[in-house]
Coordinates of C-alpha atoms in Angstrom, one line a residue:
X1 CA 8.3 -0.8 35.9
X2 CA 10.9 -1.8 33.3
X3 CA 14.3 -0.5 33.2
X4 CA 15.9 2.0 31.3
X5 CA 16.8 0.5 27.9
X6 CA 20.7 1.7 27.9
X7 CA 21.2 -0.5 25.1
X8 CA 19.1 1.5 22.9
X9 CA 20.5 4.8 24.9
X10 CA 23.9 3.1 23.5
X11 CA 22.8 2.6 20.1
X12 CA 21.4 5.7 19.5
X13 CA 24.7 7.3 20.9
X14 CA 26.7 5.2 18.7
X15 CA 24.3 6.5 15.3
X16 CA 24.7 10.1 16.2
X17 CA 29.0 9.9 16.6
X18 CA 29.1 8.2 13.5
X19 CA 28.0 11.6 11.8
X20 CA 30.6 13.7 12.8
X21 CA 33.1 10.5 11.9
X22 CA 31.6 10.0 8.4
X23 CA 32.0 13.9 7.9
X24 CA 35.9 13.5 8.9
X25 CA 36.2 10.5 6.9
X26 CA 34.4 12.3 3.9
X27 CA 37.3 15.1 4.3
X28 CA 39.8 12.9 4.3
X29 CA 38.9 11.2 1.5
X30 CA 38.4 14.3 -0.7
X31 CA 41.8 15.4 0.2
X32 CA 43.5 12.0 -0.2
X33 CA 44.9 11.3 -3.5
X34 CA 44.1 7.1 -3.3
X35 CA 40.8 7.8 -1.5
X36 CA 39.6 10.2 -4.2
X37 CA 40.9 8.4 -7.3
X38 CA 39.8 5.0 -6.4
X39 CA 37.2 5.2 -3.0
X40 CA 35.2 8.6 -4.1
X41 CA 35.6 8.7 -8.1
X42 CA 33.9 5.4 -9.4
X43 CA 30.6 5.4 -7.4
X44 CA 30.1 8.7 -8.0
X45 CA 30.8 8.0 -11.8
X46 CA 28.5 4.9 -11.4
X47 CA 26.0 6.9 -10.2
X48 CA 26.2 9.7 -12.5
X49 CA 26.2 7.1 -15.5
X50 CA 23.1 5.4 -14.1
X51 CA 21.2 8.8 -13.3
X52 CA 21.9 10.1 -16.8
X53 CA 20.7 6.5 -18.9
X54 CA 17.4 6.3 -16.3
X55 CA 17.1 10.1 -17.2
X56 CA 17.0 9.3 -20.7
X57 CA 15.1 6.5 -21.1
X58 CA 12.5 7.9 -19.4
X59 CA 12.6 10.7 -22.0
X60 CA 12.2 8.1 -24.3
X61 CA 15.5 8.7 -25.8
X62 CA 16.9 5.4 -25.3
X63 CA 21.2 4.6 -24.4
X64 CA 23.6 7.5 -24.8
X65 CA 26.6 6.5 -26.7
X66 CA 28.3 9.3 -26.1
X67 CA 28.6 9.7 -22.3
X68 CA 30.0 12.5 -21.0
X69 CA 31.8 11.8 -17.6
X70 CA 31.2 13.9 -14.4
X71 CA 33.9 16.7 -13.8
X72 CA 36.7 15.3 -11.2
X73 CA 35.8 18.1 -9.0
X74 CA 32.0 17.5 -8.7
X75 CA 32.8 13.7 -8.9
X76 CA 35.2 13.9 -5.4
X77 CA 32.3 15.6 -4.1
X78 CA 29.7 13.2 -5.1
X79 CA 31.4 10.0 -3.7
X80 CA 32.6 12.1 -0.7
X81 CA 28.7 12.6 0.2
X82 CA 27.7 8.8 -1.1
X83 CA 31.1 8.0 1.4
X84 CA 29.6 9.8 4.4
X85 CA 26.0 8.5 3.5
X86 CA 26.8 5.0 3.4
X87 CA 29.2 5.1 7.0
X88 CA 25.8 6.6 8.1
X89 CA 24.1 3.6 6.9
X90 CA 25.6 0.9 8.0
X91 CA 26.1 2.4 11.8
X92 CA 22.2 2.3 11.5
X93 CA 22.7 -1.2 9.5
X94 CA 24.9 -2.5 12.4
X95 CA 22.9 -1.1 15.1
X96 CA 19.6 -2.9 13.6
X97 CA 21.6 -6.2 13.2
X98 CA 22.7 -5.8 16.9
X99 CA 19.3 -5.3 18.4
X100 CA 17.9 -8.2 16.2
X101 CA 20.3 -10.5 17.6
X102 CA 20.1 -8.9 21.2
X103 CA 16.3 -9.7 20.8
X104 CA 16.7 -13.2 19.2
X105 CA 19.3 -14.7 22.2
X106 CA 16.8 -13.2 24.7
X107 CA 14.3 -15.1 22.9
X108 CA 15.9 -18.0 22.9
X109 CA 17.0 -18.0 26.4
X110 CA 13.4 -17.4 27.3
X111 CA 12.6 -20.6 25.1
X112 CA 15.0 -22.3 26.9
X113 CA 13.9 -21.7 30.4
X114 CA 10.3 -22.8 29.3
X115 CA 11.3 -26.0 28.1
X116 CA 13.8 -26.6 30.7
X117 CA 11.0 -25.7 33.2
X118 CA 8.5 -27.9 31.1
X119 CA 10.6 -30.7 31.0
X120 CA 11.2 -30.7 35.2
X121 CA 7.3 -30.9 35.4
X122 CA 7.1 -34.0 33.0
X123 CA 9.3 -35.4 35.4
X124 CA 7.6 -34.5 38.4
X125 CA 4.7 -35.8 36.9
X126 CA 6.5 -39.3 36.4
X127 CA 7.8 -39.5 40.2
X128 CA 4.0 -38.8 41.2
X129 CA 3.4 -41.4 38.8
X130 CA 5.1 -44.1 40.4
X131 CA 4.6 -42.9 43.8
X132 CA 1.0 -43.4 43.0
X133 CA 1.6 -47.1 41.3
X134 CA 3.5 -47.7 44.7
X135 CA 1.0 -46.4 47.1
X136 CA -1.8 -48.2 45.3
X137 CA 0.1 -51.6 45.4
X138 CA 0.5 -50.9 49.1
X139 CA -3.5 -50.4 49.5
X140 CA -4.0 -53.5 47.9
X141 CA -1.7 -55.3 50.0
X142 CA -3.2 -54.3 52.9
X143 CA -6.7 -54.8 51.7
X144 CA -5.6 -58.1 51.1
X145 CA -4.0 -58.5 54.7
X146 CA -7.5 -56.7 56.4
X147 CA -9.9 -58.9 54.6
X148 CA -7.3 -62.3 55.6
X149 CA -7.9 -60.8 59.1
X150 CA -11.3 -60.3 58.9
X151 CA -12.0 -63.9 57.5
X152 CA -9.9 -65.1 60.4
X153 CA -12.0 -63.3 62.9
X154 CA -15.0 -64.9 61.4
X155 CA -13.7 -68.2 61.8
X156 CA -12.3 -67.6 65.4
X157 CA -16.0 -66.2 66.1
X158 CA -17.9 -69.5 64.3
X159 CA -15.6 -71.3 66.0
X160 CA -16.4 -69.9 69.2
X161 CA -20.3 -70.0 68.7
X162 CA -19.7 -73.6 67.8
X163 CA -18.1 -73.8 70.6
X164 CA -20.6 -72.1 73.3
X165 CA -23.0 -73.8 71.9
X166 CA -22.1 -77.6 72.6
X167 CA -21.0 -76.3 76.2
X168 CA -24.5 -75.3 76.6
X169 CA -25.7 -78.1 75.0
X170 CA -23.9 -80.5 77.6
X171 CA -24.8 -78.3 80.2
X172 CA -28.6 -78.2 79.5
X173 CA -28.6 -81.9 78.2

């Protein structure tokens, strides 16, 4: 049975608080004279500049060259909601990023061990290597010393048929 995940328990945790914190931040910033003017104001203008030319050109009507800008009011509000949407966005961009790389040093740990593991039976492989190069040498030497022995034997034996032979040769003759 595999554990719980309480990384991912984590994770998810983390993506539902940062709701409630983009919603404070988005107040903040519509009630926060730098925040409006320069963090909520231009993307929302952006946006509303965009949305209007894509409008019209699909209309077939081509650039405006009279574009009317969004009112501050409905503008605070835009880039208060893009604010909150995007702090929503990259908690769930960050959270993505972190189980990638999570996933990816696992990986590569597993990797690891494999090779590490691969290379210790390559070099079992070599020890049984030589201890079979040793052992076979050994063999040989003694093949060498048992068939020494044997031809020894067979000489002792000739010898001492040659020599039971001329003893009953003097002692029949």
């Amino acid at each position: 049975m595999a554990p719980f995940p309480l990384i991912k328990l984590g994770y998810l945790a983390i993506r539902q608080i940062s709701k409630p914190i983009a919603n404070a931040i988005k107040r903040r910033a519509k009630t926060h004279p730098f925040f409006r003017k320069y963090i909520c104001m231009p993307p929302a203008q952006f946006y509303h500049w965009c949305e209007v030319n894509i409008q019209l050109r699909l209309m077939g009507l081509g650039k405006t060259k009279n574009f009317q800008r969004m009112p501050d009011k409905d503008a605070i509000e835009l880039g208060g909601e893009m604010l909150g949407e995007f702090i929503v966005f990259g908690m769930a961009c960050l959270v993505v990023v972190a189980e990638y790389t999570r996933g990816a040093r696992k990986e590569a740990a597993k990797e690891e061990s494999l090779r590490q593991e691969k290379e210790t039976i390559n070099l079992k492989l070599e020890q049984l290597f030589s201890i079979t190069e040793v052992q076979e040498n050994q063999i040989r030497e003694l093949q060498r010393c048992v068939d020494n022995l044997t031809l020894e034997k067979e000489k002792t034996s000739e010898k001492s048929n040659s020599t039971n032979s001329s003893l009953k040769k003097r002692l029949l003759g």
